[in-house]
Coordinates of C-alpha atoms in Angstrom, one line a residue:
M1 CA 13.6 29.8 -29.9
I2 CA 13.4 27.8 -26.7
R3 CA 14.8 24.2 -27.0
L4 CA 13.9 21.4 -24.6
L5 CA 15.2 17.9 -24.3
K6 CA 12.1 15.8 -23.9
Y7 CA 11.4 12.5 -22.0
N8 CA 8.8 10.1 -23.2
F9 CA 6.7 9.0 -20.2
S10 CA 3.1 9.3 -21.2
P11 CA 0.8 11.6 -23.3
T12 CA -0.5 13.0 -20.0
I13 CA 3.0 14.0 -18.9
K14 CA 5.3 16.7 -20.1
A15 CA 8.9 16.0 -18.9
F16 CA 12.0 17.9 -20.1
S17 CA 15.3 19.5 -19.5
T18 CA 16.0 23.0 -20.7
M19 CA 18.8 23.6 -23.1
R20 CA 20.8 26.8 -23.2
Q21 CA 19.1 28.4 -26.2
G22 CA 15.9 30.5 -26.2
G23 CA 16.3 33.0 -23.4
V24 CA 17.6 36.5 -22.7
S25 CA 20.4 36.0 -20.2
Q26 CA 24.0 37.0 -21.2
A27 CA 27.6 35.7 -20.9
N28 CA 27.9 32.5 -18.7
Y29 CA 24.1 32.6 -18.2
A30 CA 23.3 32.6 -21.9
S31 CA 20.7 32.3 -22.5
L32 CA 17.8 30.3 -20.9
N33 CA 18.6 30.3 -17.2
I34 CA 15.6 30.4 -14.8
N35 CA 17.5 29.8 -11.6
P36 CA 17.5 32.9 -9.3
Y37 CA 20.3 31.6 -7.0
C38 CA 23.3 31.5 -9.3
G39 CA 24.1 35.2 -9.8
D40 CA 22.1 35.9 -13.0
H41 CA 20.4 39.3 -13.4
P42 CA 16.9 39.0 -11.7
S43 CA 15.1 40.7 -14.6
D44 CA 16.6 38.2 -17.1
V45 CA 15.6 35.3 -14.8
E46 CA 12.1 36.7 -14.6
Q47 CA 11.9 37.0 -18.4
N48 CA 13.2 33.5 -18.9
R49 CA 10.6 32.1 -16.5
K50 CA 8.0 33.9 -18.5
I51 CA 9.3 32.3 -21.7
L52 CA 9.2 28.8 -20.2
C53 CA 5.8 29.2 -18.6
E54 CA 4.3 30.4 -21.9
H55 CA 5.8 27.4 -23.6
L56 CA 4.3 25.1 -21.0
N57 CA 1.0 26.9 -20.9
I58 CA 1.1 27.4 -17.1
S59 CA 1.1 30.4 -14.8
D60 CA 4.3 31.6 -13.2
A61 CA 2.9 30.5 -9.8
N62 CA 2.7 26.9 -11.1
L63 CA 6.5 26.7 -11.9
I64 CA 8.1 25.4 -8.7
I65 CA 11.9 25.6 -8.2
P66 CA 13.5 24.8 -4.8
H67 CA 16.6 26.4 -3.4
Q68 CA 18.9 23.4 -3.3
V69 CA 21.6 22.8 -0.8
H70 CA 23.0 19.3 -1.7
E71 CA 21.1 17.6 1.1
T72 CA 18.2 15.1 1.1
T73 CA 15.0 17.0 2.0
V74 CA 12.1 15.9 -0.1
R75 CA 9.1 18.3 -0.2
Q76 CA 5.6 17.3 -1.2
I77 CA 3.9 20.0 -3.2
G78 CA 0.2 20.7 -2.9
K79 CA -2.2 23.1 -4.5
E80 CA -1.8 25.6 -1.6
L81 CA 1.8 26.3 -2.4
C82 CA 0.8 28.0 -5.7
L83 CA -1.5 30.4 -3.8
M84 CA 1.2 31.5 -1.3
S85 CA 3.1 34.8 -1.5
P86 CA 6.6 34.6 -3.1
S87 CA 8.3 35.0 0.3
A88 CA 6.2 32.3 2.0
R89 CA 6.9 30.0 -1.0
E90 CA 10.6 30.7 -0.9
M91 CA 10.7 29.8 2.8
I92 CA 9.0 26.4 2.2
L93 CA 11.3 25.6 -0.8
N94 CA 14.5 26.6 0.9
G95 CA 17.0 23.8 1.6
V96 CA 15.0 21.3 -0.6
D97 CA 16.6 19.0 -3.1
A98 CA 13.7 16.9 -4.3
L99 CA 10.0 17.6 -5.0
I100 CA 7.0 15.3 -5.3
T101 CA 3.5 16.1 -6.4
D102 CA 0.2 14.7 -7.8
V103 CA -1.3 18.1 -8.6
P104 CA -2.1 18.6 -12.3
H105 CA -0.8 21.7 -14.2
V106 CA 2.0 22.3 -11.6
C107 CA 5.5 21.9 -13.0
I108 CA 8.1 20.8 -10.4
G109 CA 11.7 20.7 -11.2
V110 CA 15.3 20.9 -10.1
S111 CA 18.3 23.0 -11.3
T112 CA 21.6 21.4 -12.3
A113 CA 24.9 22.2 -14.1
D114 CA 26.8 18.9 -13.8
C115 CA 24.8 17.3 -11.0
I116 CA 22.4 14.6 -12.0
P117 CA 18.7 15.5 -12.4
L118 CA 16.2 12.6 -12.0
L119 CA 12.5 12.5 -12.8
L120 CA 10.0 9.9 -11.6
Y121 CA 6.5 9.2 -12.8
D122 CA 4.0 6.9 -11.1
P123 CA 1.4 6.1 -13.8
E124 CA -0.8 4.2 -11.4
H125 CA -1.4 7.1 -9.0
Q126 CA -0.5 10.0 -11.4
A127 CA 2.3 11.3 -9.2
T128 CA 5.7 12.7 -10.0
A129 CA 9.1 13.5 -8.6
A130 CA 12.0 15.8 -9.5
I131 CA 15.4 15.1 -7.8
H132 CA 18.7 16.9 -7.6
A133 CA 21.5 14.4 -7.1
G134 CA 25.0 15.9 -6.8
W135 CA 27.7 13.7 -5.4
R136 CA 26.7 14.6 -1.8
G137 CA 23.1 13.8 -2.5
T138 CA 24.0 10.6 -4.3
V139 CA 26.1 9.4 -1.4
A140 CA 23.2 10.2 0.9
R141 CA 20.9 8.2 -1.5
I142 CA 18.4 11.0 -2.2
A143 CA 17.0 9.1 -5.1
Q144 CA 15.9 6.3 -2.8
K145 CA 14.5 8.7 -0.3
A146 CA 12.4 10.3 -3.0
V147 CA 11.0 6.9 -3.9
E148 CA 10.3 6.2 -0.3
S149 CA 8.5 9.6 0.0
M150 CA 6.3 8.7 -3.0
Q151 CA 5.4 5.4 -1.4
I152 CA 4.3 7.2 1.8
A153 CA 2.5 10.0 0.1
Y154 CA 0.9 8.2 -2.9
Q155 CA 1.2 4.5 -2.2
T156 CA 3.5 4.3 -5.1
N157 CA 4.7 0.8 -6.1
P158 CA 8.4 1.3 -7.1
S159 CA 8.2 -1.5 -9.7
K160 CA 5.6 0.6 -11.6
L161 CA 7.7 3.8 -11.6
L162 CA 9.1 5.2 -14.8
A163 CA 12.4 7.2 -14.4
A164 CA 14.6 9.5 -16.4
I165 CA 18.2 10.4 -15.8
G166 CA 18.9 13.8 -17.3
P167 CA 22.1 15.5 -18.5
G168 CA 24.9 15.5 -16.0
I169 CA 28.6 15.2 -15.8
S170 CA 30.0 11.8 -17.1
L171 CA 32.5 9.5 -15.6
E172 CA 35.1 10.7 -18.1
H173 CA 34.9 14.3 -16.8
F174 CA 34.0 13.8 -13.2
E175 CA 37.4 13.6 -11.6
V176 CA 37.4 13.5 -7.8
G177 CA 39.9 13.6 -4.9
D178 CA 40.6 10.6 -2.7
E179 CA 38.4 12.1 0.0
V180 CA 35.3 12.0 -2.2
Y181 CA 36.2 8.5 -3.3
Q182 CA 36.5 7.4 0.3
T183 CA 33.2 9.0 1.1
F184 CA 31.5 6.7 -1.4
V185 CA 33.5 3.7 0.0
K186 CA 32.4 4.4 3.6
A187 CA 28.8 4.8 2.4
G188 CA 28.9 1.2 1.1
F189 CA 28.9 1.7 -2.7
D190 CA 30.3 -0.9 -5.0
M191 CA 33.3 1.0 -6.3
E192 CA 34.2 -1.5 -9.0
K193 CA 30.8 -0.7 -10.7
I194 CA 30.8 3.1 -10.4
A195 CA 34.5 4.3 -10.3
R196 CA 37.6 4.1 -12.5
N197 CA 41.2 5.1 -11.7
K198 CA 42.6 7.3 -14.4
A199 CA 45.6 8.7 -12.6
K200 CA 42.9 10.2 -10.4
W201 CA 39.6 8.7 -9.4
H202 CA 36.5 9.2 -11.7
I203 CA 33.0 8.4 -10.5
D204 CA 30.0 7.6 -12.7
L205 CA 27.2 9.6 -11.1
P206 CA 24.5 8.8 -13.6
F207 CA 25.1 5.1 -13.3
C208 CA 25.3 5.3 -9.5
N209 CA 21.9 6.9 -9.4
Q210 CA 20.5 4.3 -11.8
L211 CA 21.7 1.5 -9.5
Q212 CA 20.1 3.3 -6.5
L213 CA 16.8 3.4 -8.4
Q214 CA 17.0 -0.3 -9.2
E215 CA 17.9 -1.1 -5.5
A216 CA 14.7 0.9 -4.6
G217 CA 12.6 -1.4 -6.8
V218 CA 12.5 0.5 -10.1
Q219 CA 12.7 -1.9 -13.0
S220 CA 15.8 -1.3 -15.2
A221 CA 13.6 -1.4 -18.3
N222 CA 11.7 1.5 -16.9
I223 CA 14.8 3.8 -16.6
Q224 CA 15.7 6.0 -19.5
S225 CA 19.1 7.8 -19.4
T226 CA 20.1 10.5 -21.8
G227 CA 23.8 9.7 -21.7
I228 CA 24.5 13.4 -22.2
C229 CA 27.6 14.9 -20.5
T230 CA 27.1 18.5 -19.6
Y231 CA 30.9 19.1 -19.5
A232 CA 31.4 17.7 -23.0
Q233 CA 28.3 19.3 -24.4
N234 CA 28.6 22.7 -22.8
N235 CA 27.4 24.5 -25.9
D236 CA 23.9 23.1 -25.3
Y237 CA 23.9 22.5 -21.5
F238 CA 25.3 24.5 -18.6
S239 CA 28.4 23.1 -16.8
A240 CA 29.6 24.7 -13.6
R241 CA 32.8 22.6 -13.8
K242 CA 33.7 24.1 -17.2
Q243 CA 32.2 27.6 -16.8
G244 CA 32.5 28.2 -13.0
I245 CA 29.7 28.4 -10.5
N246 CA 28.7 31.8 -11.7
S247 CA 26.9 30.4 -14.7
G248 CA 23.4 29.2 -15.7
R249 CA 21.5 26.1 -14.7
I250 CA 19.6 23.5 -16.6
F251 CA 16.0 23.1 -15.4
T252 CA 14.7 19.6 -15.5
G253 CA 10.9 19.6 -14.9
I254 CA 7.8 17.4 -15.0
L255 CA 4.2 18.4 -15.4
I256 CA 1.0 16.5 -15.2
K257 CA -1.0 17.9 -18.0
N258 CA -4.5 16.6 -16.9

């Protein structure tokens, strides 16, 4: 049976991260992987999408997954995207790492397997965002760029936003080289807050993104964080660092129900 980690935003919002159980994929993709870009068998991915869409009570065309590239493009999703051909839709979603929408019954989401998934909900304007923040996206402040995009598109007031930080790799298991550490330093991050030296440097990506949201105006009381480490809890969540890149992906999505 499908298992979802759920986020409590509002009765009108369904927000979640998929867990590994409930699909048909095999081996490192077992079992609920809906990402078509990580090497899984296409027919298994298609069947897993069907399972999730049936659970969400939406059509397959209303499940929107970008092809992420660890950059900072934010794409606004309108009703017209759901009516496009698969090839046209794929072109528009290629190279995109964050989605925003105010369209009901459309589930936007991002794929992760150690990177940090973020969800935003604007209750005042009924708008949402799904953000993929790996270390490169975090350095480039993709979370803040998504908030800015919502301000432009929906007149969002950041102080009214509700946010969720989903499962991702923890400081304990996110060991990095000096070059990655220095990239954060050069980008102006407060390393005393987000990094620890344990023979090698470790960086706290979930907390780093929380600080970015707060800097963008999101109230700390409005940010929920799972505290789940994908590396440590690999039985329930995919982890590319533990399993290798040829493995499944968590899907963290948000859906305006009405």
